[in-house]
CSV table of C-alpha atoms and ligand atoms in Angstrom, one decimal:
chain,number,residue,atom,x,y,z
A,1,UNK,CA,27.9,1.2,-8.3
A,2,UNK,CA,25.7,3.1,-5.8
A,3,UNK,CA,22.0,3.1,-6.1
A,4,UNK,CA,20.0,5.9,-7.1
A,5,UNK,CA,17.4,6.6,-3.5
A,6,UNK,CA,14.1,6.8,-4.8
A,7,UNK,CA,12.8,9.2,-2.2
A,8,UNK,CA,9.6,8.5,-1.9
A,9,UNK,CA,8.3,11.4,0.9
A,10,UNK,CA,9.2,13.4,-2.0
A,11,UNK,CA,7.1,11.5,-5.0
A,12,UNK,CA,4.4,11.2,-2.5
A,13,UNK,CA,4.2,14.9,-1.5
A,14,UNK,CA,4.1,15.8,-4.9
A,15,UNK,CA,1.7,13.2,-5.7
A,16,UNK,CA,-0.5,14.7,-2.6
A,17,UNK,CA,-0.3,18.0,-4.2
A,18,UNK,CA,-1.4,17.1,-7.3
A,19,UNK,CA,-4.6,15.1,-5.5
A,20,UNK,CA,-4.8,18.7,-3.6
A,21,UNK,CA,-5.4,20.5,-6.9
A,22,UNK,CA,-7.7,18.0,-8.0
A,23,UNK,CA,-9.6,18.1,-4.8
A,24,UNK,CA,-10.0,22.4,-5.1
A,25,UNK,CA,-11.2,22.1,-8.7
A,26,UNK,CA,-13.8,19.3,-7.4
A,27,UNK,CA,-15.2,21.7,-4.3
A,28,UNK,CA,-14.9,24.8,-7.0
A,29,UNK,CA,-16.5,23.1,-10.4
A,30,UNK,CA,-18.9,20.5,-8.9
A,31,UNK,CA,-19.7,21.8,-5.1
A,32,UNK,CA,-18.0,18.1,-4.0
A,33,UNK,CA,-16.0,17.1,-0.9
A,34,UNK,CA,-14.6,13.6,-0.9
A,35,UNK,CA,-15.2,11.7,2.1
A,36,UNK,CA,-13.5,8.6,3.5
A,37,UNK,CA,-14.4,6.7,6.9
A,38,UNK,CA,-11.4,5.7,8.3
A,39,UNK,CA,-12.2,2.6,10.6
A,40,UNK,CA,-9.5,1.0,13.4
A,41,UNK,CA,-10.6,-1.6,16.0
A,42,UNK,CA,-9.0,-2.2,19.2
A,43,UNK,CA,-5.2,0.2,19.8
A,44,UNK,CA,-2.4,-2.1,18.1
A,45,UNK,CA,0.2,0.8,17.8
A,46,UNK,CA,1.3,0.4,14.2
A,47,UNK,CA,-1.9,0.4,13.2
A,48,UNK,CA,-2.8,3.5,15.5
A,49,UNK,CA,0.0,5.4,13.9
A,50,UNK,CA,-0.8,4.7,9.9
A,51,UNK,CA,-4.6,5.8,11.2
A,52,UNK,CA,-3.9,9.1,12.5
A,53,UNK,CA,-1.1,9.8,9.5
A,54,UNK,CA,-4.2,8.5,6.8
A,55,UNK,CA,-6.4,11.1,8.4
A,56,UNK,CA,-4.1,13.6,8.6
A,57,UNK,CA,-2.9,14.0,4.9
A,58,UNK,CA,-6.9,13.6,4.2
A,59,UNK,CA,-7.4,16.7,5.7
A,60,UNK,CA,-4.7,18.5,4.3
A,61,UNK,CA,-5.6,17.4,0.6
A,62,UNK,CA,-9.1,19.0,1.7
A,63,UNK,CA,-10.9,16.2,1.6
A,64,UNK,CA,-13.1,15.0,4.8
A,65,UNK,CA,-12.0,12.3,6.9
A,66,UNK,CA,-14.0,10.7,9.1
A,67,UNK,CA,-12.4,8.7,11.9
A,68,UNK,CA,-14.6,5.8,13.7
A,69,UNK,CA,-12.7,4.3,16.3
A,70,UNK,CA,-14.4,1.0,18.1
A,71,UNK,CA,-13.1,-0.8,21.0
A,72,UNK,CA,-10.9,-3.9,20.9
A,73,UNK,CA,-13.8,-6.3,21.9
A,74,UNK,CA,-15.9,-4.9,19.2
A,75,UNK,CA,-18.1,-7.9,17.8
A,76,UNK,CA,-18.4,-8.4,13.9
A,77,UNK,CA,-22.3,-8.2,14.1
A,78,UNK,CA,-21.3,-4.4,15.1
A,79,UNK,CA,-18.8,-3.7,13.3
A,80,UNK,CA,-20.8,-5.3,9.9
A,81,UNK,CA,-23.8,-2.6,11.1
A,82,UNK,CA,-21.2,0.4,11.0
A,83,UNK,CA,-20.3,-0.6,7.3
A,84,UNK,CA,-23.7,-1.3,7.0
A,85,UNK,CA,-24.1,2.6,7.6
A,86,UNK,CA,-20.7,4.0,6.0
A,87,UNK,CA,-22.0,2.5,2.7
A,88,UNK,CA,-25.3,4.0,3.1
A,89,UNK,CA,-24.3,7.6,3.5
A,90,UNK,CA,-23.4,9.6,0.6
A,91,UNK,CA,-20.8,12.0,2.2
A,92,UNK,CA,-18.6,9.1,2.8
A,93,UNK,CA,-16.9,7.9,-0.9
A,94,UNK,CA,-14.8,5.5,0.8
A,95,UNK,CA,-14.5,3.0,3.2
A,96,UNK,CA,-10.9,1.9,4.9
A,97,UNK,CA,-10.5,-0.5,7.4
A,98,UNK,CA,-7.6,-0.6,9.1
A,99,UNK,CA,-6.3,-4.2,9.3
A,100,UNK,CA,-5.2,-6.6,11.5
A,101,UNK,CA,-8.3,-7.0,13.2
A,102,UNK,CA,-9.3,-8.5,16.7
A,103,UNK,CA,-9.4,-12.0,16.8
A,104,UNK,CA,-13.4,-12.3,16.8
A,105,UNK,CA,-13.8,-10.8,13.4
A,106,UNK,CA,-13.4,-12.7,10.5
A,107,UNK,CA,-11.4,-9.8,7.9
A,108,UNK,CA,-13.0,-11.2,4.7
A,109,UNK,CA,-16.3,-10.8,6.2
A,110,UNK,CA,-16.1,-7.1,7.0
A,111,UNK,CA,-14.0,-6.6,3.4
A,112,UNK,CA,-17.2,-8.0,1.8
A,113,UNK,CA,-19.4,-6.1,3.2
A,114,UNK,CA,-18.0,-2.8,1.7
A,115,UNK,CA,-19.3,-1.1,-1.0
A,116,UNK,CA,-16.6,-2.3,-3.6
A,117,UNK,CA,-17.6,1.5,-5.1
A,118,UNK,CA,-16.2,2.8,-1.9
A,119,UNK,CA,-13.6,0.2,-1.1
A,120,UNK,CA,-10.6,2.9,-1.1
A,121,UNK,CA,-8.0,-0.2,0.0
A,122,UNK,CA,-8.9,-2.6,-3.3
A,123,UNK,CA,-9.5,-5.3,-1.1
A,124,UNK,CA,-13.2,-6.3,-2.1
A,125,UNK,CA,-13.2,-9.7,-4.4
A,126,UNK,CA,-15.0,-7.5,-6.8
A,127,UNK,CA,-11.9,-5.4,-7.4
A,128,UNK,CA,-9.8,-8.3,-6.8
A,129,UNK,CA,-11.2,-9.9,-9.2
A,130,UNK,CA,-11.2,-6.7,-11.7
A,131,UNK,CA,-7.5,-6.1,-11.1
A,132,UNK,CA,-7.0,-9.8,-11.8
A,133,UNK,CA,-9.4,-9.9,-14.9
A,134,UNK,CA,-7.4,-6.5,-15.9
A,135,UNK,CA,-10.7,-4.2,-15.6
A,136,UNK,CA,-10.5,-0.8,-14.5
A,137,UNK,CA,-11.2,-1.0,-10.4
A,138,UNK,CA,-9.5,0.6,-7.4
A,139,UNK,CA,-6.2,-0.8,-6.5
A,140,UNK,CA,-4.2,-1.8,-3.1
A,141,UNK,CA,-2.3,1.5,-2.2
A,142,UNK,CA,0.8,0.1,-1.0
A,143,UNK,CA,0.9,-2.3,-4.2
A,144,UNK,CA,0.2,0.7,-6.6
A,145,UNK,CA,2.9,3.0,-4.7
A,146,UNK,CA,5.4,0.0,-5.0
A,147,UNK,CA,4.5,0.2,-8.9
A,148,UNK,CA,4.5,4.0,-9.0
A,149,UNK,CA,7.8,3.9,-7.6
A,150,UNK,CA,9.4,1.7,-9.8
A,151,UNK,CA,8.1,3.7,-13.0
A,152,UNK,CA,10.3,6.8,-11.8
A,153,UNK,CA,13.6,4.7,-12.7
A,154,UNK,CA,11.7,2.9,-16.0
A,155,UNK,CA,9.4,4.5,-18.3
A,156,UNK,CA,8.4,1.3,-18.9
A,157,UNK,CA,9.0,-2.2,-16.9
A,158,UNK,CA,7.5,-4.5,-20.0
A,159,UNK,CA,9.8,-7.5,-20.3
A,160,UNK,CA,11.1,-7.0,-17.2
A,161,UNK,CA,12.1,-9.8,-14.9
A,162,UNK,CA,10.2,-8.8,-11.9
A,163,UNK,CA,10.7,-11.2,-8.5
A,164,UNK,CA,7.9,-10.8,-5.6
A,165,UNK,CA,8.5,-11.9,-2.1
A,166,UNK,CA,5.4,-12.1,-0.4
A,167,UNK,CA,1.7,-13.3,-1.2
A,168,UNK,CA,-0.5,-11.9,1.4
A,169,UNK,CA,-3.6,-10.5,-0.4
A,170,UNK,CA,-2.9,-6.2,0.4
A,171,UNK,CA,1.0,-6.4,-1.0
A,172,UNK,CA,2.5,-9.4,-2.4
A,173,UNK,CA,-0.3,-10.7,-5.2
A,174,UNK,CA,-1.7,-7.5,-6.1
A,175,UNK,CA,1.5,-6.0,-6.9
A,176,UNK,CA,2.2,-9.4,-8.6
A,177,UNK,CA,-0.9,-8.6,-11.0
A,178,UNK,CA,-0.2,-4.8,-11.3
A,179,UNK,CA,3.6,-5.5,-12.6
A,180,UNK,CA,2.0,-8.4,-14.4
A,181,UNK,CA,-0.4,-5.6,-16.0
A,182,UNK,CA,2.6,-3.5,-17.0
A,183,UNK,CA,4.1,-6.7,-19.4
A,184,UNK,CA,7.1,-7.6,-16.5
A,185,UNK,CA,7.2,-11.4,-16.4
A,186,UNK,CA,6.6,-11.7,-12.8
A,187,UNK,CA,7.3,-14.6,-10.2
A,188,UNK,CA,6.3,-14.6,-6.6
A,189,UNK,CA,7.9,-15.7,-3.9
A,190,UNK,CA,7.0,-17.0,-0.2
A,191,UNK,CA,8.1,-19.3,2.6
A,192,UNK,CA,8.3,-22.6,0.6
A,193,UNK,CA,10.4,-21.3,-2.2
A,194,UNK,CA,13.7,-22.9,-3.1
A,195,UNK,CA,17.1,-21.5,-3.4
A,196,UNK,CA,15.3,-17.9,-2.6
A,197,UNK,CA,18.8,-15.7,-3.1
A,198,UNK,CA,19.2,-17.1,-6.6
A,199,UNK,CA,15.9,-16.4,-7.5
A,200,UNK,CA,16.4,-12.7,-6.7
A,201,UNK,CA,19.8,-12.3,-8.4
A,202,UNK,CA,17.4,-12.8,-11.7
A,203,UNK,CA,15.0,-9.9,-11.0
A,204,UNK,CA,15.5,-6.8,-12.4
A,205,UNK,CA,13.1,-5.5,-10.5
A,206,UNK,CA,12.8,-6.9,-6.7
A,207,UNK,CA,10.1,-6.3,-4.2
A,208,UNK,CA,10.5,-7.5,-0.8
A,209,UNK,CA,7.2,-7.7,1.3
A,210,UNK,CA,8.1,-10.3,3.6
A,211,UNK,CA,8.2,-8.6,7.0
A,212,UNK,CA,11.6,-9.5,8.0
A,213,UNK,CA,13.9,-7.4,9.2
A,214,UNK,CA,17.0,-7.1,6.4
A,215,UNK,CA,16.2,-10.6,5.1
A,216,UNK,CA,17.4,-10.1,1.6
A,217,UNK,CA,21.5,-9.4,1.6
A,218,UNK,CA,23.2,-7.4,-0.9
A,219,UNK,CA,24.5,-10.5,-2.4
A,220,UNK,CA,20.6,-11.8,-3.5
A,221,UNK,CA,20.3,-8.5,-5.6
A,222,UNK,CA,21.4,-8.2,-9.4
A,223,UNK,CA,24.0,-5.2,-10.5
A,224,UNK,CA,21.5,-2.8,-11.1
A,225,UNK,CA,18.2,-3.8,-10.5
A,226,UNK,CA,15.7,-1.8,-9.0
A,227,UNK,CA,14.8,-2.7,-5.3
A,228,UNK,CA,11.6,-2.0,-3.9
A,229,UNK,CA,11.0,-2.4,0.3
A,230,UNK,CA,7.9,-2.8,1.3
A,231,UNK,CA,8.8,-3.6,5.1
A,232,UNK,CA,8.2,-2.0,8.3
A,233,UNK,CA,10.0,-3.6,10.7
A,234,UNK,CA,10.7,-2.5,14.1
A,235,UNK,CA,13.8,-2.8,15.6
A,236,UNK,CA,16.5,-2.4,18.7
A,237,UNK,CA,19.7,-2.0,16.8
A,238,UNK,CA,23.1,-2.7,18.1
A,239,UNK,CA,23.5,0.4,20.4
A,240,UNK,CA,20.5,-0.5,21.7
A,241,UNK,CA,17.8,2.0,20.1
A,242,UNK,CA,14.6,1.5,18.5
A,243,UNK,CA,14.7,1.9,15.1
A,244,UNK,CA,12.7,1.1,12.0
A,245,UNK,CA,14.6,-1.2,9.1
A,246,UNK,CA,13.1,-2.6,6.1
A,247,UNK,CA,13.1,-6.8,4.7
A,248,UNK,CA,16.3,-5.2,2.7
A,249,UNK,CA,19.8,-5.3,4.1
A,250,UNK,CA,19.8,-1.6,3.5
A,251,UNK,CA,23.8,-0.7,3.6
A,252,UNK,CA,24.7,-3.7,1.5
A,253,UNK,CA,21.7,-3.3,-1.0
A,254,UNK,CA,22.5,0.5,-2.0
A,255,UNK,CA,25.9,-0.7,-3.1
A,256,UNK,CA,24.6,-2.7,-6.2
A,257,UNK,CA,21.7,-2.1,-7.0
A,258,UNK,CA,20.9,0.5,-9.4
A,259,UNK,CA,17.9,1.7,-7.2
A,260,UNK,CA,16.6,1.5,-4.1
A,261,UNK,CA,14.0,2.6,-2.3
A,262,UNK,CA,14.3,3.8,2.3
A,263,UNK,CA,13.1,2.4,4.8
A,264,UNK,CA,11.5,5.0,6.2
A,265,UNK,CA,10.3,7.1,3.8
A,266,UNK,CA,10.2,4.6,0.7
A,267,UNK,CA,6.8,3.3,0.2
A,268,UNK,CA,5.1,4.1,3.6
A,269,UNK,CA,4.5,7.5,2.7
A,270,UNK,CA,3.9,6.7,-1.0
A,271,UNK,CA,1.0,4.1,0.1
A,272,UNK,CA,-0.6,7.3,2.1
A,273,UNK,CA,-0.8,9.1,-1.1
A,274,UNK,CA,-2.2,6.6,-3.1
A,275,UNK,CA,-5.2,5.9,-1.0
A,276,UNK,CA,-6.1,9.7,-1.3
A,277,UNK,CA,-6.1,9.3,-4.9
A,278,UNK,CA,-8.0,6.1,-4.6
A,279,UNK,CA,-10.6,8.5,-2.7
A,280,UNK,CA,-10.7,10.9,-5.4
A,281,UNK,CA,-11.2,8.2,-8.1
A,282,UNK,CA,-14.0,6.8,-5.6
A,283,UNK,CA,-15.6,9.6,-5.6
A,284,UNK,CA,-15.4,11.3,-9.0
A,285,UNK,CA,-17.1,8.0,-10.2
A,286,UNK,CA,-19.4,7.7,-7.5
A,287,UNK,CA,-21.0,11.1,-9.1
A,288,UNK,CA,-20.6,10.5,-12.5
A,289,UNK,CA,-17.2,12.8,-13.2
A,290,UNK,CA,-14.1,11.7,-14.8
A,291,UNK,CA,-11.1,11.8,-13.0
A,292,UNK,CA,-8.3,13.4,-13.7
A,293,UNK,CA,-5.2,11.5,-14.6
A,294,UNK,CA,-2.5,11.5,-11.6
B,1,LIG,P1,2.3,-11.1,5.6
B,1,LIG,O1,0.9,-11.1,5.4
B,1,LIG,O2,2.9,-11.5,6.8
B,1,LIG,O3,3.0,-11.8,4.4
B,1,LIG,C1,4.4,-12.1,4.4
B,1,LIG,C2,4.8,-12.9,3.1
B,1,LIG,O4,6.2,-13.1,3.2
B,1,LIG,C3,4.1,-14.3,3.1
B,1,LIG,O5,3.6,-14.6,1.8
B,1,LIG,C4,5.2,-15.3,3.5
B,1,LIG,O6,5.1,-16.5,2.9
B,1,LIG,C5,6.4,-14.5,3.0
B,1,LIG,N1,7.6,-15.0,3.8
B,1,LIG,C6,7.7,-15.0,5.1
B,1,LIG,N2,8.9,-15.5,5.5
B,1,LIG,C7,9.6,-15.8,4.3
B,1,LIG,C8,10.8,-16.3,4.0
B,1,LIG,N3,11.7,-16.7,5.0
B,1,LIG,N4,11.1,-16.5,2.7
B,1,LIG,C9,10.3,-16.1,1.7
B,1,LIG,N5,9.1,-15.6,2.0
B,1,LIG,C10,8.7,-15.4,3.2
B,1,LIG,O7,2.9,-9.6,5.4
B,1,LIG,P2,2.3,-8.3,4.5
B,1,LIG,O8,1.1,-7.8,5.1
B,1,LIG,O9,2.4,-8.7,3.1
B,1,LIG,O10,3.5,-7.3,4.8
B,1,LIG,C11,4.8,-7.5,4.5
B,1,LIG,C12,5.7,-6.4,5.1
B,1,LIG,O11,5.3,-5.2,4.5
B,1,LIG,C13,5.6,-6.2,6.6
B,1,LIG,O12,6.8,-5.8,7.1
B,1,LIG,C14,4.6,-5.0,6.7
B,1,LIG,O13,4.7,-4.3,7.8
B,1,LIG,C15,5.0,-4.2,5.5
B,1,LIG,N6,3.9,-3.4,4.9
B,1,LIG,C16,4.3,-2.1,4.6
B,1,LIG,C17,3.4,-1.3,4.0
B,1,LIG,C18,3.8,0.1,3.6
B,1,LIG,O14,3.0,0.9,3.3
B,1,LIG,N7,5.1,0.4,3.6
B,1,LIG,C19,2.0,-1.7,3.8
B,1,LIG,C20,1.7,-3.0,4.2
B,1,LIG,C21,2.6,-3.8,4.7
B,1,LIG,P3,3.9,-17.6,3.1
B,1,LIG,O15,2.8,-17.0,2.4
B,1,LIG,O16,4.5,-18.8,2.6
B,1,LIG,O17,3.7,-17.6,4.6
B,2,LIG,N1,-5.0,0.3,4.0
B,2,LIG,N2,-3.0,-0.3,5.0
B,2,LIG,C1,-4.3,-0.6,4.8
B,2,LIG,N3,-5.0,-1.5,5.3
B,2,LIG,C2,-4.3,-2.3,6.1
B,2,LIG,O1,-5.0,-3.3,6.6
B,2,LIG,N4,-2.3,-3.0,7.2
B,2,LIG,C3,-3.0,-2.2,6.4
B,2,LIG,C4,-2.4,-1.2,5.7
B,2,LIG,N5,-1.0,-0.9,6.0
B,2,LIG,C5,-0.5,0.3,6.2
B,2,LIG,O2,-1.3,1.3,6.3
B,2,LIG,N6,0.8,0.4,6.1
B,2,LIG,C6,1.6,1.5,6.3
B,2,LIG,C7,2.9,1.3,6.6
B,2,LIG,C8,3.7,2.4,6.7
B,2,LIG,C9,3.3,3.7,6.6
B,2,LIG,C10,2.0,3.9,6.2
B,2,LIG,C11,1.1,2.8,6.1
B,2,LIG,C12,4.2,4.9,6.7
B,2,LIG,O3,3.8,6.0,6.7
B,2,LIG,N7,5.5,4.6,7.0
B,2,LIG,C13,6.4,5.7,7.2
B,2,LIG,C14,6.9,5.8,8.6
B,2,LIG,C15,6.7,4.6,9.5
B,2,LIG,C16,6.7,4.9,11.0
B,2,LIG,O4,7.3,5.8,11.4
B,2,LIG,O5,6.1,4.1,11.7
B,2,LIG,C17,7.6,5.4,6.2
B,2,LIG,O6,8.4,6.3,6.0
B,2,LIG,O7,7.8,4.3,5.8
């Protein structure tokens, strides 16, 4: 069998149109603009890149995007006082922080100090929490593109056998909770699991979120399940160019499974999306309007 590609640049740009229609009937009904900061400290170049493509598709969903770039020896006393501000002002709905941060400020910290009302990434324990306790709250975009994804092949992924690799708090547990929330019976994986490839071969559905290049072989998935990548890993490949690959073992993946997601152009561009409609919902409760359903 040869997976169906779930091409997400496609899912996403019609997700992104949809948020754009949403976004004109906001400006033309209500006289609203959303607004999100968009915060990176320091110049790690992954990070630089997801920045500028964040503010980019903001822009072209007509929303406003406003982009605060601070200096790698930023201190968290400043940094704190810039949130401090961003959660003050009412033309900014939400708040994104580009992680990882410099080595002198502590993540959970700055996290905390957002607005959970504004906090467009779902990282705030108050929507951690929420997601957890299954209360309506904003959601990790990468996790909730993973999830997004996944209900293109299945209308529904209740009873599911759903395997995680990963735990870090923006992918592996909250997409954990959000298949969790859809009735899959979900188990997560990490560093200190045991006999990890026979594990897999039990998930019907299999997200990897590991950050290691092509670490799960076509032999670790099950005939037909549906494979999610969450990696981005760069790469020199064997003729010697850079290149980007994913945690799956791509070529040897698409020839079982019954779906699979690219690396690019799988959940990167899907995770894009779903922060803009994270933005939307931010702001459409932040004045009191219900939000469309996207
Ligand atoms: P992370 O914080 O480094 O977490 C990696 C997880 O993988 C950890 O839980 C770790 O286990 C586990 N792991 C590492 N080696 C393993 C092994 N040999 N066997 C089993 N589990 C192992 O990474 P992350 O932030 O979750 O990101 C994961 C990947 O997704 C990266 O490639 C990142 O670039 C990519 N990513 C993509 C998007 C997107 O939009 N496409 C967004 C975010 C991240 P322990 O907890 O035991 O250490
Ligand atoms: N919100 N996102 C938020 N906060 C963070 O702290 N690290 C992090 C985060 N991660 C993130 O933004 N990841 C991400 C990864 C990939 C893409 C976008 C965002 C993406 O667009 N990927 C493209 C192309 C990748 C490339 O060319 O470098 C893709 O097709 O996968």
């Amino acid at each position: 069998m040869r997976a169906h590609i779930i091409d997400g640049k496609a899912l996403a740009a019609d997700l992104r149109a949809s948020i754009a229609e949403a976004v004109r009937a906001l400006r033309r009904e209500h006289a609203v603009v959303p607004g999100i900061a968009v915060v990176l400290v320091g110049d790690d170049p992954a990070s630089s890149v997801y920045v500028r493509a964040k503010s980019k598709a903001v822009g072209e969903a007509g929303m406003k995007a406003v982009d605060r770039r601070l200096p790698a020896s930023t201190s968290e006393a400043e940094l704190l006082a810039l949130i401090a501000s961003l959660n003050a002002d009412p033309s900014v709905n939400g708040i994104l922080v580009q992680l990882p941060l410099p080595r002198q400020i502590d993540a959970q910290k700055v996290i905390a100090a957002i607005d959970p009302e504004k906090d467009v990434d779902g990282f705030h324990p108050i929507n951690v929490g929420r997601l957890a306790s299954g209360l309506p709250s904003l959601i990790p975009c990468t996790p909730m593109g993973c999830v997004r994804l996944a209900r293109t092949v299945h209308a529904s992924i209740a009873g599911m056998d759903a395997v995680v690799i990963g735990r870090s708090n923006i992918v592996g547990k909250p997409v954990a909770q959000l298949l969790l929330a859809e009735n899959a019976t979900v188990t997560i994986a990490h560093s200190k699991t045991r006999d990890l490839p026979a594990l897999c071969r039990r998930a019907d559905i299999l997200v990897a979120a590991i950050g290691r290049p092509e670490m799960v072989r076509g032999e670790w998935i099950k005939p037909g399940a549906t494979v999610i990548d969450v990696g981005i890993n760069r790469i020199i490949d064997a003729s010697g160019k850079p290149r980007i690959v994913g945690d799956v073992a791509y070529a040897e993946a698409v020839q079982c499974a019954g779906a699979i997601t690219p690396v690019p152009g799988g959940v990167g561009p899907m995770t894009i999306a779903c922060l803009l409609l994270n933005t939307l919902r931010a702001t459409c409760a932040q004045k009191g309007l219900t939000a469309p359903t996207i």
